[in-house]
mmCIF file of C-alpha atoms in Angstrom:
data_model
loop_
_atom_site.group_PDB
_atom_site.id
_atom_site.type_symbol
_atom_site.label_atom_id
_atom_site.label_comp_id
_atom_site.label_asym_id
_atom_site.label_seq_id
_atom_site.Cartn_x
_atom_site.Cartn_y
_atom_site.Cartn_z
ATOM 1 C CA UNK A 1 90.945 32.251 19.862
ATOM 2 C CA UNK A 2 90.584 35.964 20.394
ATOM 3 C CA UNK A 3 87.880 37.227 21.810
ATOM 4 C CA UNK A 4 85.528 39.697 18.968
ATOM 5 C CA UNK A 5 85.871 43.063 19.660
ATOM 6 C CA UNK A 6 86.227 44.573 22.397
ATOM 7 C CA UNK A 7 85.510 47.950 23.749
ATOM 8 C CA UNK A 8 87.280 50.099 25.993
ATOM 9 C CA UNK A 9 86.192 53.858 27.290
ATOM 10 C CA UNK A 10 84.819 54.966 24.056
ATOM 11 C CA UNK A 11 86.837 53.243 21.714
ATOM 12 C CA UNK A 12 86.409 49.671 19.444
ATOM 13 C CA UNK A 13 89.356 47.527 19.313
ATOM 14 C CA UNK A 14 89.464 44.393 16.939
ATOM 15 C CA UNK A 15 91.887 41.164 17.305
ATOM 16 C CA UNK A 16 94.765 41.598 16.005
ATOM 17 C CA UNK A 17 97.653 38.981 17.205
ATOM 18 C CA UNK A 18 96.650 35.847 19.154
ATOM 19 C CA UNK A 19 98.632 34.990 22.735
ATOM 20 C CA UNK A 20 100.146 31.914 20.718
ATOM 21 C CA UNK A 21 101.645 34.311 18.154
ATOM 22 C CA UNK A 22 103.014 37.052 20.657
ATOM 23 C CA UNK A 23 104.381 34.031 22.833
ATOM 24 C CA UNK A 24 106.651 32.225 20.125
ATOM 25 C CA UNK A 25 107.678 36.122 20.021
ATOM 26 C CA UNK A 26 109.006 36.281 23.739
ATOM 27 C CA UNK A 27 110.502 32.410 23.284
ATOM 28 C CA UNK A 28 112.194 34.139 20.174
ATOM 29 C CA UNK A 29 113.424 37.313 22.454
ATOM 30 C CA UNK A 30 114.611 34.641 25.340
ATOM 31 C CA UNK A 31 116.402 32.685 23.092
ATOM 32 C CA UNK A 32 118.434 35.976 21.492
ATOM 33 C CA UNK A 33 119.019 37.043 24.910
ATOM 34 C CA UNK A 34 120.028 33.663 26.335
ATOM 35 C CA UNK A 35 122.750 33.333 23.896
ATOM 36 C CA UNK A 36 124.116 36.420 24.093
ATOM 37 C CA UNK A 37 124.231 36.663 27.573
ATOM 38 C CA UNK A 38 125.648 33.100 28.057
ATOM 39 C CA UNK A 39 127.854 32.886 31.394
ATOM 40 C CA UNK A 40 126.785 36.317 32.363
ATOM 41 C CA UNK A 41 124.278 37.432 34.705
ATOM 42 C CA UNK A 42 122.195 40.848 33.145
ATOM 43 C CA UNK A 43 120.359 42.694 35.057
ATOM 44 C CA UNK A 44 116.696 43.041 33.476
ATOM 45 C CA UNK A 45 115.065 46.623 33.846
ATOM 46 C CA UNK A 46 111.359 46.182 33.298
ATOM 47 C CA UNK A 47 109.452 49.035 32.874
ATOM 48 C CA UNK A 48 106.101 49.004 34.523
ATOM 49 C CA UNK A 49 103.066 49.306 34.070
ATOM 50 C CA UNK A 50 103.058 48.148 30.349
ATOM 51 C CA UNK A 51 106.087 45.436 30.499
ATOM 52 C CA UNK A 52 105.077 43.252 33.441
ATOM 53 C CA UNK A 53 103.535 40.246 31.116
ATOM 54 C CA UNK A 54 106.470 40.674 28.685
ATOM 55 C CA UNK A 55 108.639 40.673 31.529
ATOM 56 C CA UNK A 56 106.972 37.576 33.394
ATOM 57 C CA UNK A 57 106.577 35.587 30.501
ATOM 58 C CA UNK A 58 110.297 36.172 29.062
ATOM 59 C CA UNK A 59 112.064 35.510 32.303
ATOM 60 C CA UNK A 60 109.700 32.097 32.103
ATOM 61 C CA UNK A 61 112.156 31.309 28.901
ATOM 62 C CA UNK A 62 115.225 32.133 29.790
ATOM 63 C CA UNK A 63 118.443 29.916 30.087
ATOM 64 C CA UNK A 64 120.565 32.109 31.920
ATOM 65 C CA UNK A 65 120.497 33.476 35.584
ATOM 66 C CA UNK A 66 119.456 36.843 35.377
ATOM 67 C CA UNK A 67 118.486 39.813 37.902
ATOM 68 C CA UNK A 68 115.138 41.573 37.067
ATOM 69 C CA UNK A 69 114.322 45.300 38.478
ATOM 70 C CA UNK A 70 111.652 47.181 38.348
ATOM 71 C CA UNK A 71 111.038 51.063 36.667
ATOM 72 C CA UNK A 72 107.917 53.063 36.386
ATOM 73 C CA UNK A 73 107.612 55.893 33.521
ATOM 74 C CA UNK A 74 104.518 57.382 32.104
ATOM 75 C CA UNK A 75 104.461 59.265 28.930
ATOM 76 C CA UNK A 76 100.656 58.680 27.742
ATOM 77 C CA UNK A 77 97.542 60.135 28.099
ATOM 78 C CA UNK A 78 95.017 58.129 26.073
ATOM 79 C CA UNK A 79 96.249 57.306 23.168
ATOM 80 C CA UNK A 80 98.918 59.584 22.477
ATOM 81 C CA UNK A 81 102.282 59.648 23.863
ATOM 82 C CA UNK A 82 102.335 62.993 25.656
ATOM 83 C CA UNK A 83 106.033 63.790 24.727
ATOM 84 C CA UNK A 84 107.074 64.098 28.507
ATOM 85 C CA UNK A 85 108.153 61.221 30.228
ATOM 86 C CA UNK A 86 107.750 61.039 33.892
ATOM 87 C CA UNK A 87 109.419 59.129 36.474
ATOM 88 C CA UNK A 88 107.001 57.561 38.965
ATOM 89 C CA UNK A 89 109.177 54.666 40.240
ATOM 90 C CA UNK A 90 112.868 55.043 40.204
ATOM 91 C CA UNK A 91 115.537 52.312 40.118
ATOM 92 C CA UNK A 92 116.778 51.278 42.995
ATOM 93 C CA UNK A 93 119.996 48.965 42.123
ATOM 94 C CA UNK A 94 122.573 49.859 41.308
ATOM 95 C CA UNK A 95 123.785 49.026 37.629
ATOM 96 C CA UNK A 96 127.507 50.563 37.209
ATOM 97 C CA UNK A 97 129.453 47.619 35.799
ATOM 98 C CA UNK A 98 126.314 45.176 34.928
ATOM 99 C CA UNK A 99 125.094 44.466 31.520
ATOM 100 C CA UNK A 100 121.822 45.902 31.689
ATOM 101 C CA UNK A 101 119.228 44.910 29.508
ATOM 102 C CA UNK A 102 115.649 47.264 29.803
ATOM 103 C CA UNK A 103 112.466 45.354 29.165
ATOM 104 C CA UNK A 104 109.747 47.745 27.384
ATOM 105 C CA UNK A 105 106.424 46.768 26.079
ATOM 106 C CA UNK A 106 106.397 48.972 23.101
ATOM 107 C CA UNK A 107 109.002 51.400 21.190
ATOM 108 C CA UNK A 108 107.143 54.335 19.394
ATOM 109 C CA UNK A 109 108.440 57.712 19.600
ATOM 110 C CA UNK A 110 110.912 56.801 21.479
ATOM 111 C CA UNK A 111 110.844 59.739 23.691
ATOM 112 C CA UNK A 112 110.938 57.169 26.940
ATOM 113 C CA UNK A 113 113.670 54.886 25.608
ATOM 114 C CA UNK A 114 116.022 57.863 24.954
ATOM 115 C CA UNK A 115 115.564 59.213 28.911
ATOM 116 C CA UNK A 116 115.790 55.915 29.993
ATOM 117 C CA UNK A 117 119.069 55.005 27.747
ATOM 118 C CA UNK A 118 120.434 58.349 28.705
ATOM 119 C CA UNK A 119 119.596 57.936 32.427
ATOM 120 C CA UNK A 120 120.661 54.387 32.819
ATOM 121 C CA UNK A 121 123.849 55.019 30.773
ATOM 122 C CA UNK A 122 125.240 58.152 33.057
ATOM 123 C CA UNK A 123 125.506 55.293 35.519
ATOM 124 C CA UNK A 124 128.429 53.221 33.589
ATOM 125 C CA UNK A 125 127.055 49.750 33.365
ATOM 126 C CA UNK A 126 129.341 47.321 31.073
ATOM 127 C CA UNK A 127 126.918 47.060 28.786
ATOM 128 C CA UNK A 128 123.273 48.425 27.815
ATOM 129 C CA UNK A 129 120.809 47.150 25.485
ATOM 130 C CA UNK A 130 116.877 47.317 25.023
ATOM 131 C CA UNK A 131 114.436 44.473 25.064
ATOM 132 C CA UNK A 132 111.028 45.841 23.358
ATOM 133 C CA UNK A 133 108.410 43.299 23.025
ATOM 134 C CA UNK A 134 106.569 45.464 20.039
ATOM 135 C CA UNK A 135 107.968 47.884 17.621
ATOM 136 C CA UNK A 136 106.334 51.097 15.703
ATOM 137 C CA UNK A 137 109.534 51.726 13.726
ATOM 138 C CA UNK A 138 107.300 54.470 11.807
ATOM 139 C CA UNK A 139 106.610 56.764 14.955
ATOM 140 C CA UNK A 140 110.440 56.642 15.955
ATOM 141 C CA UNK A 141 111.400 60.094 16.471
ATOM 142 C CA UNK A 142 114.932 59.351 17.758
ATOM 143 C CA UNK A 143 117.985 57.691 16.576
ATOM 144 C CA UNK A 144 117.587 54.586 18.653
ATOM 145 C CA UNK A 145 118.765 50.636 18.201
ATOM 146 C CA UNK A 146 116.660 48.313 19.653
ATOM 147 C CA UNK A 147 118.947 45.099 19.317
ATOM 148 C CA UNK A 148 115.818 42.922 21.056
ATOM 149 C CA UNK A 149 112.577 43.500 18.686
ATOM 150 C CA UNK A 150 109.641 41.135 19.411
ATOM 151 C CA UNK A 151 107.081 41.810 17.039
ATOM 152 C CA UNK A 152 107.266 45.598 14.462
ATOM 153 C CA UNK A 153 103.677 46.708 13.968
ATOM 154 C CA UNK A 154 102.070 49.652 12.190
ATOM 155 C CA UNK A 155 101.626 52.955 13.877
ATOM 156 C CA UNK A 156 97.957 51.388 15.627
ATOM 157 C CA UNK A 157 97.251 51.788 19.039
ATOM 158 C CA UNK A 158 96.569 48.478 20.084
ATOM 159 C CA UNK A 159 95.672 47.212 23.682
ATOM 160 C CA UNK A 160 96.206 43.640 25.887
ATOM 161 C CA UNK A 161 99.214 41.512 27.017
ATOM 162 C CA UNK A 162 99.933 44.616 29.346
ATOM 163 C CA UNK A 163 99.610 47.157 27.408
ATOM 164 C CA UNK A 164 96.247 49.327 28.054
ATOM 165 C CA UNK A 165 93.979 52.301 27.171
ATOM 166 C CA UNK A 166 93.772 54.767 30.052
ATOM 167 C CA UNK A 167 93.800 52.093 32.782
ATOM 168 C CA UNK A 168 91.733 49.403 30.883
ATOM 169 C CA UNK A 169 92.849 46.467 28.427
ATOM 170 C CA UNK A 170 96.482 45.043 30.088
ATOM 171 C CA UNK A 171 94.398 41.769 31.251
ATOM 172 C CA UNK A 172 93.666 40.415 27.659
ATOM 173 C CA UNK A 173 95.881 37.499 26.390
ATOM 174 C CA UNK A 174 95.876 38.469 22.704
ATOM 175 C CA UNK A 175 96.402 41.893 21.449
ATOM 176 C CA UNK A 176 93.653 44.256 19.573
ATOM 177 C CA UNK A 177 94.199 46.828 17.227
ATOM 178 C CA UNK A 178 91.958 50.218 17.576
ATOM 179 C CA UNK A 179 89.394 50.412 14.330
#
């Protein structure tokens, strides 16, 4: 059971989606991914900080031998995406020829998902698709398809299972919504 609220900085979050709900999400995304990637070996690009419990908990369910790699990107500064996305940690494998499959925490604007597709995609892998654990299909401001959707949720910042609020909030199982 989810904790009451919680607060964070200066700012009230309430439960929103239990662990057991966001986990038979991740099962669902493993299971997708496992069949569609049957007797190949993807290379997972997990993009840090947000995705690392996404990341953890889906390579947990997988069927299928898999590589996993690690990005960093920042494009928020509280609780607004910042529009500029910033490469702190660069990829170090090389992915021309792989089926690539980037692990994100949460889709929004999309600003960070286009630089990464466009980034990742100059480099010629076989294939490239996008694993995001959450969805705010109403802040997309770019024509993107994300074949891998875990959970779509309103345009709420939310906190936990990774994702934070200015440093604070990744360590919670469940995920809260801001009031």
């Amino acid at each position: 059971m989810p904790q009451a609220t919680i607060s964070l900085h200066n700012k009230e979050f309430a439960p929103y989606l239990t662990e057991a709900e966001l986990l038979a999400a991740v099962r669902r995304v493993a299971t997708e991914l496992s069949r569609d990637y049957a007797g190949q070996t993807p290379l997972l690009i997990a993009v840090l900080n947000g995705s690392f419990m996404f990341a953890s908990d889906l390579l947990k369910e997988l069927t299928i031998d898999c590589e996993i790699s690690f990005i960093r990107v920042a494009s928020y500064a509280g609780t607004s995406s910042t529009g500029a996305v910033k490469e702190i940690l660069g990829l170090q494998d090389s992915v021309e020829g792989r089926h690539v499959v980037i692990l994100e925490d949460i889709v929004d604007t999309g600003h960070t998902m286009k630089m990464l597709l466009e980034q990742i995609g100059a480099q010629r892998p076989a294939s490239l698709e996008v694993a995001s654990f959450l969805m705010k299909p109403e802040c997309l401001q770019h024509p993107l398809t994300i074949k891998y959707q875990g959970i779509v949720i309103p345009n709420k910042f939310v906190v936990g299972y990774g994702l934070d609020y200015d440093g604070l909030g990744r360590n919670y199982r469940d995920l809260y919504q801001a009031v």
